[in-house]
Amino acid sequence: DTGVSQDPRHKITKRGQNVTFRCDPISEHNRLYWYRQTLGQGPEFLTYFQNEAQLEKSRLLSDRFSAERPKGSFSTLEIQRTEQGDSAMYLCASSKAQGNYGYTFGSGTRLTVV
Amino acid sequence: AQSVTQLDSQVPVFEEAPVELRCNYSSSVSVYLFWYVQYPNQGLQLLLKYLSGSTLVKGINGFEAEFNKSQTSFHLRKPSVHISDTAEYFCAVSGINDYKLSFGAGTTVTVRA
């Protein structure tokens, strides 16, 4: 069990560019979540996968955001045409399918849009 | 939907002193409650959770929390803090049939020698 891995740890991009983040969950975890955390705030839910199916997407997630989890393993979060307001820490977490007993979070990807 | 209010944004405390971080929640359904800790530039680590049973929950690193249904609270305590406890602490709630967590805004604990 190597925990939840996120790559990259940091990303600086120019406004208008596209960025993609990757998350590798704990191998036996069926559920995968993406959260966003801005400075001085708690994490906010973005989207949720059970296996390869994306079952919920927050209204916070504009059309510029897309997430995938092919084959129910790793997941990617893509942001198109980045804006300065997208600057945040993007956190991935995973859990087992039975019950909600607390997630395991990755270390996050910090995005800075300049 | 559930929501969480963390009543203190910053808590300074001296080393070896006790600390209490306050958390109140709102929900129309039964809940699970969690406390997470976040060290600088890291993800969140689960400290403890309340699912059911005893209202006093013990977690890692000497932390404990008490679930009070009538007060809708889940305050976190540690009897004696260390410098290494300096971090941000988040209270979170979910409905028992939900998978999403709703987080509070966090409490920054700064431990001074």
mmCIF file of C-alpha atoms in Angstrom:
data_model
loop_
_atom_site.group_PDB
_atom_site.id
_atom_site.type_symbol
_atom_site.label_atom_id
_atom_site.label_comp_id
_atom_site.label_asym_id
_atom_site.label_seq_id
_atom_site.Cartn_x
_atom_site.Cartn_y
_atom_site.Cartn_z
ATOM 1 C CA ASP A 1 0.000 0.000 0.000
ATOM 2 C CA THR A 2 1.796 3.093 -1.245
ATOM 3 C CA GLY A 3 -1.029 5.501 -0.508
ATOM 4 C CA VAL A 4 -2.642 7.886 -2.965
ATOM 5 C CA SER A 5 -0.180 9.427 -5.416
ATOM 6 C CA GLN A 6 -0.671 12.687 -7.271
ATOM 7 C CA ASP A 7 1.425 14.101 -10.056
ATOM 8 C CA PRO A 8 2.712 16.741 -10.465
ATOM 9 C CA ARG A 9 3.080 18.218 -6.980
ATOM 10 C CA HIS A 10 3.278 21.736 -8.373
ATOM 11 C CA LYS A 11 2.230 23.256 -11.689
ATOM 12 C CA ILE A 12 2.671 26.838 -12.845
ATOM 13 C CA THR A 13 0.893 27.681 -16.053
ATOM 14 C CA LYS A 14 -0.018 30.727 -18.057
ATOM 15 C CA ARG A 15 -3.618 31.820 -18.261
ATOM 16 C CA GLY A 16 -5.346 30.159 -21.180
ATOM 17 C CA GLN A 17 -3.211 27.025 -21.189
ATOM 18 C CA ASN A 18 -4.545 23.529 -20.564
ATOM 19 C CA VAL A 19 -3.295 21.432 -17.656
ATOM 20 C CA THR A 20 -3.784 17.803 -16.666
ATOM 21 C CA PHE A 21 -3.259 16.219 -13.281
ATOM 22 C CA ARG A 22 -2.994 12.530 -12.458
ATOM 23 C CA CYS A 23 -4.089 10.572 -9.416
ATOM 24 C CA ASP A 24 -3.230 6.969 -8.577
ATOM 25 C CA PRO A 25 -5.492 5.702 -5.795
ATOM 26 C CA ILE A 26 -4.860 2.864 -3.362
ATOM 27 C CA SER A 27 -5.194 -0.238 -5.492
ATOM 28 C CA GLU A 28 -8.103 -1.902 -3.700
ATOM 29 C CA HIS A 29 -10.157 1.309 -3.412
ATOM 30 C CA ASN A 30 -13.143 1.456 -5.744
ATOM 31 C CA ARG A 31 -14.053 5.069 -5.045
ATOM 32 C CA LEU A 32 -12.044 8.082 -6.146
ATOM 33 C CA TYR A 33 -12.741 11.728 -5.396
ATOM 34 C CA TRP A 34 -11.390 15.078 -6.509
ATOM 35 C CA TYR A 35 -11.540 18.088 -4.199
ATOM 36 C CA ARG A 36 -10.286 21.648 -4.586
ATOM 37 C CA GLN A 37 -8.830 23.688 -1.767
ATOM 38 C CA THR A 38 -8.228 27.415 -1.995
ATOM 39 C CA LEU A 39 -6.116 29.374 0.465
ATOM 40 C CA GLY A 40 -7.656 29.591 3.902
ATOM 41 C CA GLN A 41 -10.536 27.266 3.072
ATOM 42 C CA GLY A 42 -11.428 23.650 3.557
ATOM 43 C CA PRO A 43 -11.545 21.291 0.592
ATOM 44 C CA GLU A 44 -14.606 21.467 -1.655
ATOM 45 C CA PHE A 45 -16.008 18.461 -3.499
ATOM 46 C CA LEU A 46 -15.542 18.445 -7.275
ATOM 47 C CA THR A 47 -16.346 14.971 -8.550
ATOM 48 C CA TYR A 48 -16.596 11.295 -7.629
ATOM 49 C CA PHE A 49 -15.973 7.993 -9.399
ATOM 50 C CA GLN A 50 -17.001 4.500 -8.480
ATOM 51 C CA ASN A 51 -14.771 2.272 -10.537
ATOM 52 C CA GLU A 52 -14.737 3.883 -13.998
ATOM 53 C CA ALA A 53 -18.139 5.572 -13.680
ATOM 54 C CA GLN A 54 -18.279 9.274 -12.846
ATOM 55 C CA LEU A 55 -21.313 9.360 -10.590
ATOM 56 C CA GLU A 56 -21.423 12.967 -9.502
ATOM 57 C CA LYS A 57 -20.021 16.284 -10.612
ATOM 58 C CA SER A 58 -20.259 19.430 -8.508
ATOM 59 C CA ARG A 59 -21.742 22.630 -9.864
ATOM 60 C CA LEU A 60 -18.349 24.121 -8.972
ATOM 61 C CA LEU A 61 -16.944 22.225 -11.932
ATOM 62 C CA SER A 62 -17.366 24.395 -15.002
ATOM 63 C CA ASP A 63 -17.375 23.012 -18.526
ATOM 64 C CA ARG A 64 -13.644 23.705 -18.687
ATOM 65 C CA PHE A 65 -13.032 20.898 -16.212
ATOM 66 C CA SER A 66 -13.154 17.237 -17.133
ATOM 67 C CA ALA A 67 -12.214 14.142 -15.192
ATOM 68 C CA GLU A 68 -11.762 10.572 -16.307
ATOM 69 C CA ARG A 69 -10.983 7.266 -14.699
ATOM 70 C CA PRO A 70 -10.375 4.783 -17.493
ATOM 71 C CA LYS A 71 -10.442 1.136 -16.418
ATOM 72 C CA GLY A 72 -11.285 2.182 -12.884
ATOM 73 C CA SER A 73 -7.677 2.672 -11.877
ATOM 74 C CA PHE A 74 -5.876 6.039 -12.102
ATOM 75 C CA SER A 75 -7.769 9.252 -12.765
ATOM 76 C CA THR A 76 -6.971 12.454 -14.604
ATOM 77 C CA LEU A 77 -8.366 15.936 -14.067
ATOM 78 C CA GLU A 78 -7.995 18.323 -16.987
ATOM 79 C CA ILE A 79 -8.591 22.055 -16.898
ATOM 80 C CA GLN A 80 -8.895 23.766 -20.257
ATOM 81 C CA ARG A 81 -8.246 27.475 -20.861
ATOM 82 C CA THR A 82 -7.054 28.022 -17.294
ATOM 83 C CA GLU A 83 -8.042 31.204 -15.449
ATOM 84 C CA GLN A 84 -6.405 32.840 -12.448
ATOM 85 C CA GLY A 85 -9.355 31.755 -10.335
ATOM 86 C CA ASP A 86 -8.370 28.134 -10.964
ATOM 87 C CA SER A 87 -5.280 28.588 -8.788
ATOM 88 C CA ALA A 88 -5.743 26.163 -5.917
ATOM 89 C CA MET A 89 -4.624 22.861 -4.431
ATOM 90 C CA TYR A 90 -6.300 19.947 -6.204
ATOM 91 C CA LEU A 91 -6.662 16.975 -3.900
ATOM 92 C CA CYS A 92 -7.414 13.407 -4.863
ATOM 93 C CA ALA A 93 -8.706 10.851 -2.386
ATOM 94 C CA SER A 94 -9.827 7.247 -2.497
ATOM 95 C CA SER A 95 -11.863 4.896 -0.346
ATOM 96 C CA LYS A 96 -13.415 1.469 -0.358
ATOM 97 C CA ALA A 97 -16.912 1.160 -1.762
ATOM 98 C CA GLN A 98 -18.546 -0.040 1.443
ATOM 99 C CA GLY A 99 -19.628 2.807 3.632
ATOM 100 C CA ASN A 100 -17.944 6.138 4.189
ATOM 101 C CA TYR A 101 -15.293 5.519 6.769
ATOM 102 C CA GLY A 102 -12.989 8.326 5.778
ATOM 103 C CA TYR A 103 -10.883 8.864 2.747
ATOM 104 C CA THR A 104 -7.160 8.553 2.149
ATOM 105 C CA PHE A 105 -5.936 11.761 0.554
ATOM 106 C CA GLY A 106 -2.991 12.297 -1.730
ATOM 107 C CA SER A 107 -0.512 15.118 -1.204
ATOM 108 C CA GLY A 108 -2.250 17.274 -3.780
ATOM 109 C CA THR A 109 -1.268 19.220 -6.872
ATOM 110 C CA ARG A 110 -0.805 22.942 -6.330
ATOM 111 C CA LEU A 111 -1.789 24.884 -9.442
ATOM 112 C CA THR A 112 -0.711 28.473 -9.957
ATOM 113 C CA VAL A 113 -2.108 30.302 -12.974
ATOM 114 C CA VAL A 114 -0.124 33.410 -13.899
ATOM 115 C CA ALA B 1 -26.938 18.687 2.841
ATOM 116 C CA GLN B 2 -24.503 18.993 5.707
ATOM 117 C CA SER B 3 -22.326 21.894 6.800
ATOM 118 C CA VAL B 4 -19.562 22.472 9.325
ATOM 119 C CA THR B 5 -18.541 25.513 11.312
ATOM 120 C CA GLN B 6 -15.141 25.622 12.946
ATOM 121 C CA LEU B 7 -15.428 28.287 15.561
ATOM 122 C CA ASP B 8 -11.770 29.278 15.794
ATOM 123 C CA SER B 9 -9.695 30.167 12.763
ATOM 124 C CA GLN B 10 -6.415 30.347 14.717
ATOM 125 C CA VAL B 11 -5.377 28.820 18.021
ATOM 126 C CA PRO B 12 -1.973 29.688 19.477
ATOM 127 C CA VAL B 13 -0.878 27.393 22.294
ATOM 128 C CA PHE B 14 2.260 26.751 24.327
ATOM 129 C CA GLU B 15 4.047 23.434 24.182
ATOM 130 C CA GLU B 16 2.745 20.874 26.710
ATOM 131 C CA ALA B 17 -0.466 22.863 27.226
ATOM 132 C CA PRO B 18 -3.876 21.380 26.371
ATOM 133 C CA VAL B 19 -5.762 22.417 23.251
ATOM 134 C CA GLU B 20 -9.395 22.224 22.169
ATOM 135 C CA LEU B 21 -10.608 22.880 18.636
ATOM 136 C CA ARG B 22 -14.319 23.493 18.297
ATOM 137 C CA CYS B 23 -16.513 22.099 15.549
ATOM 138 C CA ASN B 24 -20.269 22.390 15.102
ATOM 139 C CA TYR B 25 -22.197 20.722 12.315
ATOM 140 C CA SER B 26 -25.610 21.013 10.732
ATOM 141 C CA SER B 27 -27.499 18.118 9.178
ATOM 142 C CA SER B 28 -31.039 16.869 8.748
ATOM 143 C CA VAL B 29 -29.874 13.245 8.725
ATOM 144 C CA SER B 30 -27.611 11.078 10.853
ATOM 145 C CA VAL B 31 -23.954 11.789 10.288
ATOM 146 C CA TYR B 32 -20.425 10.517 10.357
ATOM 147 C CA LEU B 33 -17.847 12.988 11.650
ATOM 148 C CA PHE B 34 -14.139 13.290 10.977
ATOM 149 C CA TRP B 35 -11.110 15.319 11.948
ATOM 150 C CA TYR B 36 -8.222 15.684 9.499
ATOM 151 C CA VAL B 37 -4.821 17.336 9.918
ATOM 152 C CA GLN B 38 -2.913 19.063 7.134
ATOM 153 C CA TYR B 39 0.774 19.903 7.390
ATOM 154 C CA PRO B 40 2.169 22.604 5.067
ATOM 155 C CA ASN B 41 2.088 21.658 1.384
ATOM 156 C CA GLN B 42 0.696 18.227 2.144
ATOM 157 C CA GLY B 43 -2.600 16.416 1.781
ATOM 158 C CA LEU B 44 -4.987 15.667 4.602
ATOM 159 C CA GLN B 45 -4.382 12.881 7.128
ATOM 160 C CA LEU B 46 -7.246 11.313 9.044
ATOM 161 C CA LEU B 47 -6.900 11.905 12.797
ATOM 162 C CA LEU B 48 -10.078 10.211 13.967
ATOM 163 C CA LYS B 49 -13.664 9.498 13.043
ATOM 164 C CA TYR B 50 -17.023 9.008 14.699
ATOM 165 C CA LEU B 51 -19.273 6.470 13.019
ATOM 166 C CA SER B 52 -21.411 5.106 15.866
ATOM 167 C CA GLY B 53 -21.148 3.785 19.404
ATOM 168 C CA SER B 54 -19.107 5.510 22.088
ATOM 169 C CA THR B 55 -19.255 9.266 21.794
ATOM 170 C CA LEU B 56 -15.638 9.630 22.891
ATOM 171 C CA VAL B 57 -13.350 8.782 20.012
ATOM 172 C CA LYS B 58 -9.610 8.350 20.280
ATOM 173 C CA GLY B 59 -7.348 8.979 17.334
ATOM 174 C CA ILE B 60 -3.714 9.122 16.370
ATOM 175 C CA ASN B 61 -1.048 11.308 17.976
ATOM 176 C CA GLY B 62 -2.911 11.509 21.298
ATOM 177 C CA PHE B 63 -5.970 13.350 19.951
ATOM 178 C CA GLU B 64 -9.530 12.601 20.985
ATOM 179 C CA ALA B 65 -12.916 14.038 20.139
ATOM 180 C CA GLU B 66 -16.363 13.894 21.664
ATOM 181 C CA PHE B 67 -19.566 13.654 19.679
ATOM 182 C CA ASN B 68 -22.440 15.572 21.259
ATOM 183 C CA LYS B 69 -25.639 15.042 19.318
ATOM 184 C CA SER B 70 -27.746 17.505 21.308
ATOM 185 C CA GLN B 71 -25.167 20.250 20.831
ATOM 186 C CA THR B 72 -24.359 19.098 17.241
ATOM 187 C CA SER B 73 -20.705 19.353 18.130
ATOM 188 C CA PHE B 74 -17.572 17.304 17.633
ATOM 189 C CA HIS B 75 -14.769 19.102 19.473
ATOM 190 C CA LEU B 76 -11.176 17.893 19.193
ATOM 191 C CA ARG B 77 -8.834 17.841 22.210
ATOM 192 C CA LYS B 78 -5.297 16.993 23.106
ATOM 193 C CA PRO B 79 -4.123 17.158 26.739
ATOM 194 C CA SER B 80 -0.528 18.142 25.943
ATOM 195 C CA VAL B 81 0.636 19.462 22.578
ATOM 196 C CA HIS B 82 4.044 19.267 20.931
ATOM 197 C CA ILE B 83 5.736 21.603 18.503
ATOM 198 C CA SER B 84 5.066 18.974 15.812
ATOM 199 C CA ASP B 85 1.301 19.471 16.263
ATOM 200 C CA THR B 86 1.594 22.812 14.489
ATOM 201 C CA ALA B 87 -0.697 22.331 11.493
ATOM 202 C CA GLU B 88 -4.138 23.073 10.114
ATOM 203 C CA TYR B 89 -7.018 20.983 11.380
ATOM 204 C CA PHE B 90 -10.240 20.351 9.505
ATOM 205 C CA CYS B 91 -13.533 19.025 10.790
ATOM 206 C CA ALA B 92 -15.687 17.208 8.220
ATOM 207 C CA VAL B 93 -19.144 15.670 8.097
ATOM 208 C CA SER B 94 -21.045 13.334 5.818
ATOM 209 C CA GLY B 95 -24.510 11.832 5.886
ATOM 210 C CA ILE B 96 -24.360 8.143 6.780
ATOM 211 C CA ASN B 97 -25.644 7.223 3.322
ATOM 212 C CA ASP B 98 -23.493 9.750 1.508
ATOM 213 C CA TYR B 99 -19.968 9.567 0.183
ATOM 214 C CA LYS B 100 -19.157 13.269 0.065
ATOM 215 C CA LEU B 101 -17.427 15.083 2.869
ATOM 216 C CA SER B 102 -18.258 18.668 3.763
ATOM 217 C CA PHE B 103 -15.340 20.423 5.417
ATOM 218 C CA GLY B 104 -15.070 23.365 7.728
ATOM 219 C CA ALA B 105 -12.765 26.270 6.920
ATOM 220 C CA GLY B 106 -10.043 24.909 9.178
ATOM 221 C CA THR B 107 -8.285 25.898 12.396
ATOM 222 C CA THR B 108 -4.616 26.774 12.343
ATOM 223 C CA VAL B 109 -2.830 25.551 15.464
ATOM 224 C CA THR B 110 0.521 27.135 16.236
ATOM 225 C CA VAL B 111 2.475 25.560 19.079
ATOM 226 C CA ARG B 112 5.132 27.737 20.678
ATOM 227 C CA ALA B 113 7.980 26.624 22.925
#
